[in-house]
Short mmCIF file of C-alpha atoms and ligand atoms in Angstrom, two decimals:
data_model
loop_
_atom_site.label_atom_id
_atom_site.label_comp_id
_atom_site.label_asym_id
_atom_site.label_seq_id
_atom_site.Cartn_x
_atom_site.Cartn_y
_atom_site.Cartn_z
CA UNK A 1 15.88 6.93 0.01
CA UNK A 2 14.23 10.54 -0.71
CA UNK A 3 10.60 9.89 0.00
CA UNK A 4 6.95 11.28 1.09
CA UNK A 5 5.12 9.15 3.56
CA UNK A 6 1.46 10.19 4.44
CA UNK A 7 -0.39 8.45 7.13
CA UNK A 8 -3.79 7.22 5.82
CA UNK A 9 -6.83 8.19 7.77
CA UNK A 10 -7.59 4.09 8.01
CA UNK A 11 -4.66 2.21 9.49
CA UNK A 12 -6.02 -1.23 8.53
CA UNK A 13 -5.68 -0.23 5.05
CA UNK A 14 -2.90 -1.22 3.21
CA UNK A 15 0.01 0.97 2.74
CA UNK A 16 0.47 2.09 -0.93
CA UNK A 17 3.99 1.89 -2.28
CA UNK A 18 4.25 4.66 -5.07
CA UNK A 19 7.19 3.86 -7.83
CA UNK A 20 7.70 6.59 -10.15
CA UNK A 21 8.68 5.47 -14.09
CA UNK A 22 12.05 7.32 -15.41
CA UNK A 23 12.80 10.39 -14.97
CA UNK A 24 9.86 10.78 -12.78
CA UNK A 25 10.21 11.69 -8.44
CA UNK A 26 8.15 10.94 -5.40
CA UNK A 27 5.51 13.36 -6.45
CA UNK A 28 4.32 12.02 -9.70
CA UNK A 29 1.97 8.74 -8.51
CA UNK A 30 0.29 10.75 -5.81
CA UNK A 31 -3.27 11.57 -7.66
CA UNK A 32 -2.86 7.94 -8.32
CA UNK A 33 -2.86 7.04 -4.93
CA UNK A 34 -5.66 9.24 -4.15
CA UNK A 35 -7.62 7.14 -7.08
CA UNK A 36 -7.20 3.87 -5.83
CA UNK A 37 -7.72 4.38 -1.86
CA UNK A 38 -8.06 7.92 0.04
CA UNK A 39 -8.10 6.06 3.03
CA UNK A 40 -4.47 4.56 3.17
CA UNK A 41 -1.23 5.48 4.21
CA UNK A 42 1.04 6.05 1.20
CA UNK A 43 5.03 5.91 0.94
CA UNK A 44 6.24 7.47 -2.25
CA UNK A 45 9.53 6.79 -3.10
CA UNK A 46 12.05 8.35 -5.38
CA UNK A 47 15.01 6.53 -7.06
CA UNK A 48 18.26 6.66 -6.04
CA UNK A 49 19.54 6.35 -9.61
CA UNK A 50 20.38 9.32 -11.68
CA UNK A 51 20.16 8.82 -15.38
CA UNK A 52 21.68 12.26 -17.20
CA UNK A 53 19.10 13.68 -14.42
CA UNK A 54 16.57 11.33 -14.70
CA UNK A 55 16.05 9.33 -11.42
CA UNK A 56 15.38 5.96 -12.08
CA UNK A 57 15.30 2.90 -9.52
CA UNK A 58 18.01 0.91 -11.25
CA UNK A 59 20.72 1.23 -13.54
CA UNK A 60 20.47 -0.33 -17.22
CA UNK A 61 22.92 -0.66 -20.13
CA UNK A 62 20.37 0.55 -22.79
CA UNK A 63 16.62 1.00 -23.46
CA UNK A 64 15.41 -2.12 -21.96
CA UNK A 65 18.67 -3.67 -21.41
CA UNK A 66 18.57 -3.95 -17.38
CA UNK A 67 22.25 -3.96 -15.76
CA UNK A 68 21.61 -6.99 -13.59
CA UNK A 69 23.79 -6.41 -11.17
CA UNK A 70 22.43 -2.85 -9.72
CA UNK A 71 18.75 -4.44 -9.97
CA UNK A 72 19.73 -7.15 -7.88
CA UNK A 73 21.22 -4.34 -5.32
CA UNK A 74 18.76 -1.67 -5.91
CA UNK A 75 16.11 -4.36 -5.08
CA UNK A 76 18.00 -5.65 -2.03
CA UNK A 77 17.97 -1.82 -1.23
CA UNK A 78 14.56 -0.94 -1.60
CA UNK A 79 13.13 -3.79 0.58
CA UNK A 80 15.42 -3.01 2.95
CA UNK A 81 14.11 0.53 2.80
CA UNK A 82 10.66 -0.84 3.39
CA UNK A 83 11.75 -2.42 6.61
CA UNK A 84 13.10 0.72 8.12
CA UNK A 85 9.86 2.69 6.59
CA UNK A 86 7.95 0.22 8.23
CA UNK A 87 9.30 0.53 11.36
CA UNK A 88 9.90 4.48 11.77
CA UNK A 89 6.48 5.45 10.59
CA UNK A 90 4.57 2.97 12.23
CA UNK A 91 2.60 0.76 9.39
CA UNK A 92 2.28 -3.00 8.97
CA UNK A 93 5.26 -4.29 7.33
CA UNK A 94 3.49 -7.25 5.45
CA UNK A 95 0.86 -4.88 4.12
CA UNK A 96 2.16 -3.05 1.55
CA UNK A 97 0.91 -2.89 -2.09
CA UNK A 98 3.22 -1.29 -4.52
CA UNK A 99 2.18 1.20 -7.35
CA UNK A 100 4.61 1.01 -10.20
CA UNK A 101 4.40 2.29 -13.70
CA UNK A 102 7.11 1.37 -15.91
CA UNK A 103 10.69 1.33 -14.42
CA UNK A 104 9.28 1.78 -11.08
CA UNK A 105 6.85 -1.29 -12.10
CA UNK A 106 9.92 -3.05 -12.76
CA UNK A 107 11.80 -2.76 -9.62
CA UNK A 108 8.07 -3.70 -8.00
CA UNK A 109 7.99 -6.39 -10.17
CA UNK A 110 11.76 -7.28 -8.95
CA UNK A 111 10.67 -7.27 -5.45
CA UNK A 112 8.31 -10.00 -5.97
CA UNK A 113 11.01 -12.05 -8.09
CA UNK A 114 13.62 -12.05 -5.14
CA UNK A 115 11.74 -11.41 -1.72
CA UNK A 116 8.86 -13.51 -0.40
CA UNK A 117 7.24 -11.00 1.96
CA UNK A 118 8.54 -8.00 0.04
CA UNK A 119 4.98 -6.77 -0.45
CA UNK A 120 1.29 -8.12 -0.67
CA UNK A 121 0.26 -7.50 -3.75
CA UNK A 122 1.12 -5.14 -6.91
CA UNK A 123 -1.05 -2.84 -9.66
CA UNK A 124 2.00 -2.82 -12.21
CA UNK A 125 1.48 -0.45 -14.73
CA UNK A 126 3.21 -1.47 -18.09
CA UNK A 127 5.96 -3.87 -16.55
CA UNK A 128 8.70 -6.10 -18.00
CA UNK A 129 10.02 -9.44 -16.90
CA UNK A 130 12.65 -7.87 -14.42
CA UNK A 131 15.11 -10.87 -14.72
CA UNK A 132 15.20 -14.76 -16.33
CA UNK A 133 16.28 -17.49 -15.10
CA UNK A 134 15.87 -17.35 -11.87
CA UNK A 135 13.41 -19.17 -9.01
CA UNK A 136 10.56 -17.25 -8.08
CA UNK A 137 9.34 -17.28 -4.28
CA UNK A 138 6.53 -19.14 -2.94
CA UNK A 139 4.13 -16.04 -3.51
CA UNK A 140 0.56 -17.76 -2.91
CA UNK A 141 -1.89 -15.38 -1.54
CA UNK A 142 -0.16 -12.09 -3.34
CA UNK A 143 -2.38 -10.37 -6.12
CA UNK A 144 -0.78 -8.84 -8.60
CA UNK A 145 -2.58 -6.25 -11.58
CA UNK A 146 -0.98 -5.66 -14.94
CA UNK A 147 -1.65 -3.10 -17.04
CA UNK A 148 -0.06 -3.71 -20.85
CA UNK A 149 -0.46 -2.16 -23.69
CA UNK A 150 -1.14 -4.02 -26.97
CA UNK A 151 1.37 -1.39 -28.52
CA UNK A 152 3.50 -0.77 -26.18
CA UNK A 153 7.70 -0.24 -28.25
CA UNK A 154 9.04 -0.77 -24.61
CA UNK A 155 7.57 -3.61 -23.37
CA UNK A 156 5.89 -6.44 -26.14
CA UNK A 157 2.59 -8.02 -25.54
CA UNK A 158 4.66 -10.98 -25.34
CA UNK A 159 6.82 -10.13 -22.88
CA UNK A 160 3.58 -9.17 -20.80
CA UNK A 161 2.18 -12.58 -20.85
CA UNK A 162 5.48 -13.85 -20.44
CA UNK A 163 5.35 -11.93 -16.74
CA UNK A 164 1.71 -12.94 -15.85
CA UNK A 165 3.07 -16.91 -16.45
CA UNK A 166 6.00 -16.16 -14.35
CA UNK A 167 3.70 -15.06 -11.54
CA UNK A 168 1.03 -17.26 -11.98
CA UNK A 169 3.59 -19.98 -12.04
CA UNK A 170 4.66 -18.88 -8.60
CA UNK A 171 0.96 -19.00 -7.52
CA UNK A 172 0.37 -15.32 -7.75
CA UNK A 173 -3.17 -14.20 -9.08
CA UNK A 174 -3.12 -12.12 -11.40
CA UNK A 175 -5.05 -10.07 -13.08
CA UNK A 176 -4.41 -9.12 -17.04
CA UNK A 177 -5.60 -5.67 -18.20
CA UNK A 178 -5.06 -4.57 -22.16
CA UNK A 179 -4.99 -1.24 -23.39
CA UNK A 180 -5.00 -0.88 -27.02
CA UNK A 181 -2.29 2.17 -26.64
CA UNK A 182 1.46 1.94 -26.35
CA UNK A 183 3.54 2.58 -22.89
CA UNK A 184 1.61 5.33 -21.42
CA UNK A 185 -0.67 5.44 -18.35
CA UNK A 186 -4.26 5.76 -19.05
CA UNK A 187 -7.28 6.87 -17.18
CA UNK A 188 -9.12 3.46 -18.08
CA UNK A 189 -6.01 1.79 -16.78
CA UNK A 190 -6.04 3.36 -13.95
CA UNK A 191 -9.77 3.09 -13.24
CA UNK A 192 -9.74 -0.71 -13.63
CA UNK A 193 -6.73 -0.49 -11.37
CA UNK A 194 -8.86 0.84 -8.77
CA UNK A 195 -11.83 -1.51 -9.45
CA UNK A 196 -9.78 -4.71 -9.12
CA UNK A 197 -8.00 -3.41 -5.74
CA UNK A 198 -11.64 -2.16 -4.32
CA UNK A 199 -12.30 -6.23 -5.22
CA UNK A 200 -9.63 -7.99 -3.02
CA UNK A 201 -10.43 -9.50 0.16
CA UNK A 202 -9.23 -6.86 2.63
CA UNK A 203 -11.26 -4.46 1.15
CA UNK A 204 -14.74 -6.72 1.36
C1 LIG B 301 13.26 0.35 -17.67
O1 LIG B 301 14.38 0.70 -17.96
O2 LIG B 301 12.90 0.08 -16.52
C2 LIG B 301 12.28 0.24 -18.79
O3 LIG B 301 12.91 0.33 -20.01
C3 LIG B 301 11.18 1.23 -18.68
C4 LIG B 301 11.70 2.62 -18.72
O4 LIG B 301 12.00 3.14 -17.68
O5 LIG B 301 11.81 3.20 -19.80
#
Protein backbone atom coordinates (compact mmCIF):
# COMPACT_ATOMS: atom_id res chain seq x y z
CA UNK A 1 0.00 0.00 0.00
CA UNK A 2 1.34 3.69 -0.92
CA UNK A 3 2.58 4.92 2.40
CA UNK A 4 5.04 7.33 4.54
CA UNK A 5 6.71 5.70 7.46
CA UNK A 6 8.84 7.98 9.80
CA UNK A 7 10.89 6.52 12.52
CA UNK A 8 10.06 8.23 15.87
CA UNK A 9 12.93 9.60 17.83
CA UNK A 10 11.55 7.16 20.93
CA UNK A 11 11.30 3.54 19.85
CA UNK A 12 9.32 2.46 22.93
CA UNK A 13 6.65 4.66 21.81
CA UNK A 14 3.93 3.36 20.06
CA UNK A 15 3.75 3.44 16.39
CA UNK A 16 0.93 5.76 15.09
CA UNK A 17 -1.20 4.34 12.32
CA UNK A 18 -2.48 7.42 10.24
CA UNK A 19 -5.96 6.62 8.19
CA UNK A 20 -6.92 9.31 5.97
CA UNK A 21 -11.06 9.95 5.58
CA UNK A 22 -12.25 9.98 1.69
CA UNK A 23 -10.73 11.41 -0.72
CA UNK A 24 -7.93 12.22 1.53
CA UNK A 25 -3.86 10.49 1.02
CA UNK A 26 -1.04 9.63 3.33
CA UNK A 27 -0.24 13.24 3.88
CA UNK A 28 -3.34 14.60 5.41
CA UNK A 29 -3.14 13.13 9.34
CA UNK A 30 0.48 14.07 9.65
CA UNK A 31 0.13 17.50 11.85
CA UNK A 32 -2.12 15.17 13.67
CA UNK A 33 0.43 12.89 14.46
CA UNK A 34 2.75 15.53 15.41
CA UNK A 35 -0.20 16.65 18.02
CA UNK A 36 -0.64 13.61 19.75
CA UNK A 37 3.15 12.28 20.14
CA UNK A 38 6.41 13.91 18.42
CA UNK A 39 8.22 11.22 19.79
CA UNK A 40 6.79 8.12 17.81
CA UNK A 41 7.28 6.43 14.76
CA UNK A 42 4.35 7.04 12.40
CA UNK A 43 3.07 4.86 9.29
CA UNK A 44 0.67 6.81 7.16
CA UNK A 45 -1.18 4.95 4.90
CA UNK A 46 -3.11 5.72 1.79
CA UNK A 47 -6.08 3.69 0.42
CA UNK A 48 -5.96 1.48 -2.16
CA UNK A 49 -9.50 2.33 -3.26
CA UNK A 50 -10.23 4.87 -5.87
CA UNK A 51 -13.60 6.48 -5.65
CA UNK A 52 -14.07 8.84 -9.07
CA UNK A 53 -10.40 9.85 -7.67
CA UNK A 54 -11.02 9.81 -4.26
CA UNK A 55 -8.92 7.15 -2.41
CA UNK A 56 -10.77 5.58 0.11
CA UNK A 57 -9.86 2.31 2.20
CA UNK A 58 -12.90 0.33 1.12
CA UNK A 59 -15.41 0.17 -1.39
CA UNK A 60 -19.21 1.07 -0.51
CA UNK A 61 -22.49 0.94 -2.47
CA UNK A 62 -23.64 4.47 -1.36
CA UNK A 63 -23.10 7.18 1.29
CA UNK A 64 -22.84 5.01 4.25
CA UNK A 65 -23.84 1.90 2.63
CA UNK A 66 -20.45 -0.22 3.17
CA UNK A 67 -19.96 -3.07 0.37
CA UNK A 68 -19.23 -5.81 2.87
CA UNK A 69 -17.42 -7.82 0.96
CA UNK A 70 -14.29 -5.40 -0.01
CA UNK A 71 -14.27 -4.30 3.86
CA UNK A 72 -13.88 -7.69 4.87
CA UNK A 73 -10.81 -7.89 2.17
CA UNK A 74 -9.56 -4.45 2.47
CA UNK A 75 -9.34 -5.20 6.25
CA UNK A 76 -7.72 -8.61 5.76
CA UNK A 77 -5.37 -6.42 3.53
CA UNK A 78 -4.46 -3.76 5.68
CA UNK A 79 -3.45 -5.95 8.69
CA UNK A 80 -1.63 -7.87 6.57
CA UNK A 81 0.10 -4.69 5.46
CA UNK A 82 0.88 -4.00 9.07
CA UNK A 83 2.71 -7.24 9.39
CA UNK A 84 5.05 -6.63 6.54
CA UNK A 85 5.37 -2.76 7.81
CA UNK A 86 6.21 -4.16 10.94
CA UNK A 87 8.72 -6.25 9.90
CA UNK A 88 10.63 -4.13 7.08
CA UNK A 89 10.88 -1.01 9.12
CA UNK A 90 11.70 -2.41 12.25
CA UNK A 91 8.78 -1.41 14.95
CA UNK A 92 6.87 -3.54 17.43
CA UNK A 93 4.14 -5.25 15.73
CA UNK A 94 1.68 -5.33 18.79
CA UNK A 95 2.21 -1.63 19.34
CA UNK A 96 0.45 0.15 17.03
CA UNK A 97 -2.33 2.75 17.66
CA UNK A 98 -4.32 3.73 14.69
CA UNK A 99 -5.44 7.37 13.80
CA UNK A 100 -8.60 7.30 11.79
CA UNK A 101 -11.03 10.00 10.92
CA UNK A 102 -14.01 8.98 9.17
CA UNK A 103 -13.64 6.23 6.46
CA UNK A 104 -10.20 5.67 7.54
CA UNK A 105 -11.80 5.46 11.26
CA UNK A 106 -13.90 2.90 9.83
CA UNK A 107 -11.52 0.50 8.39
CA UNK A 108 -9.58 1.14 12.04
CA UNK A 109 -12.61 0.46 13.57
CA UNK A 110 -12.87 -2.83 11.20
CA UNK A 111 -9.56 -3.95 12.31
CA UNK A 112 -10.61 -4.22 15.79
CA UNK A 113 -14.00 -6.04 14.73
CA UNK A 114 -12.09 -8.95 12.87
CA UNK A 115 -8.39 -9.16 14.23
CA UNK A 116 -7.43 -9.62 17.87
CA UNK A 117 -3.89 -8.20 17.82
CA UNK A 118 -4.59 -5.96 14.84
CA UNK A 119 -3.59 -2.92 16.89
CA UNK A 120 -3.46 -1.68 20.62
CA UNK A 121 -5.60 0.83 20.84
CA UNK A 122 -7.53 3.50 18.50
CA UNK A 123 -8.38 7.59 18.64
CA UNK A 124 -11.35 7.17 16.02
CA UNK A 125 -12.38 10.29 14.83
CA UNK A 126 -16.17 10.31 13.82
CA UNK A 127 -16.55 6.41 13.20
CA UNK A 128 -19.45 4.11 12.26
CA UNK A 129 -20.27 0.60 13.31
CA UNK A 130 -18.09 -1.03 10.45
CA UNK A 131 -20.26 -4.25 10.28
CA UNK A 132 -23.36 -6.12 12.44
CA UNK A 133 -23.74 -9.15 13.32
CA UNK A 134 -20.78 -10.43 13.79
CA UNK A 135 -18.47 -11.69 17.06
CA UNK A 136 -16.12 -9.29 18.23
CA UNK A 137 -12.54 -10.50 19.49
CA UNK A 138 -11.48 -10.85 22.94
CA UNK A 139 -10.04 -7.16 22.94
CA UNK A 140 -9.37 -6.64 26.85
CA UNK A 141 -6.55 -4.36 27.46
CA UNK A 142 -7.12 -2.22 23.97
CA UNK A 143 -8.23 1.53 24.50
CA UNK A 144 -10.12 2.89 22.12
CA UNK A 145 -11.14 7.10 21.77
CA UNK A 146 -14.20 8.26 19.91
CA UNK A 147 -14.74 11.39 18.74
CA UNK A 148 -18.71 11.98 17.57
CA UNK A 149 -20.40 14.64 16.75
CA UNK A 150 -23.88 15.39 18.18
CA UNK A 151 -24.71 16.53 14.48
CA UNK A 152 -22.95 14.60 12.59
CA UNK A 153 -25.56 13.66 8.78
CA UNK A 154 -22.97 10.76 8.29
CA UNK A 155 -22.75 9.06 11.27
CA UNK A 156 -25.95 9.45 14.11
CA UNK A 157 -25.30 9.93 17.73
CA UNK A 158 -26.92 6.70 17.89
CA UNK A 159 -24.95 4.86 15.84
CA UNK A 160 -21.93 6.27 17.98
CA UNK A 161 -23.09 4.79 21.14
CA UNK A 162 -24.11 1.90 19.32
CA UNK A 163 -20.04 1.44 18.53
CA UNK A 164 -18.80 2.34 22.09
CA UNK A 165 -21.37 -0.78 23.37
CA UNK A 166 -19.95 -2.93 20.74
CA UNK A 167 -16.47 -2.31 22.10
CA UNK A 168 -17.13 -2.09 25.52
CA UNK A 169 -19.01 -5.30 25.13
CA UNK A 170 -15.82 -6.85 23.86
CA UNK A 171 -14.00 -5.42 26.95
CA UNK A 172 -12.47 -2.50 25.18
CA UNK A 173 -12.26 0.86 27.22
CA UNK A 174 -13.39 3.37 25.76
CA UNK A 175 -13.47 6.64 25.93
CA UNK A 176 -16.65 8.88 24.56
CA UNK A 177 -15.87 12.43 23.34
CA UNK A 178 -18.97 14.82 21.96
CA UNK A 179 -18.62 17.63 19.81
CA UNK A 180 -21.61 19.66 19.34
CA UNK A 181 -20.64 20.02 15.38
CA UNK A 182 -21.42 17.63 12.56
CA UNK A 183 -18.66 15.21 10.77
CA UNK A 184 -15.72 17.40 10.75
CA UNK A 185 -12.44 17.22 12.71
CA UNK A 186 -12.02 19.77 15.33
CA UNK A 187 -9.16 21.26 17.19
CA UNK A 188 -10.95 20.44 20.64
CA UNK A 189 -11.33 16.96 19.27
CA UNK A 190 -8.19 16.63 18.55
CA UNK A 191 -6.76 18.17 21.73
CA UNK A 192 -8.74 15.80 23.97
CA UNK A 193 -7.44 13.16 21.61
CA UNK A 194 -4.08 13.95 22.68
CA UNK A 195 -4.94 14.36 26.41
CA UNK A 196 -6.55 10.92 26.74
CA UNK A 197 -3.50 9.13 24.79
CA UNK A 198 -0.82 11.29 27.02
CA UNK A 199 -3.20 9.37 29.94
CA UNK A 200 -2.72 5.62 29.04
CA UNK A 201 -0.41 3.48 30.82
CA UNK A 202 2.57 3.37 28.45
CA UNK A 203 2.83 6.84 28.51
CA UNK A 204 2.90 7.14 32.65
C1 LIG B 1 -17.51 5.75 4.77
O1 LIG B 1 -17.90 5.51 3.65
O2 LIG B 1 -16.55 5.21 5.30
C2 LIG B 1 -18.29 6.77 5.54
O3 LIG B 1 -19.46 7.09 4.89
C3 LIG B 1 -17.50 7.99 5.82
C4 LIG B 1 -17.06 8.65 4.57
O4 LIG B 1 -16.00 8.32 4.09
O5 LIG B 1 -17.77 9.52 4.05
Amino acid sequence: MKHVFNKGKDPKKPTLLLLHGTGGNELDLLPLAETVDDQASVLSVRGNISENGMPRFFKRLAEGVFDEEDLIYRTKELNQFLDNAAQEYGFDRDNIIAIGYSNGANIAASLLFHYQHALKGAILHHPMVPRRGIKLPELTGKAVFIAAGKNDPICSSDESIELQSLLENANVNVEMHWEDSGHQLTSTEVASASRWYRSLDFNQ
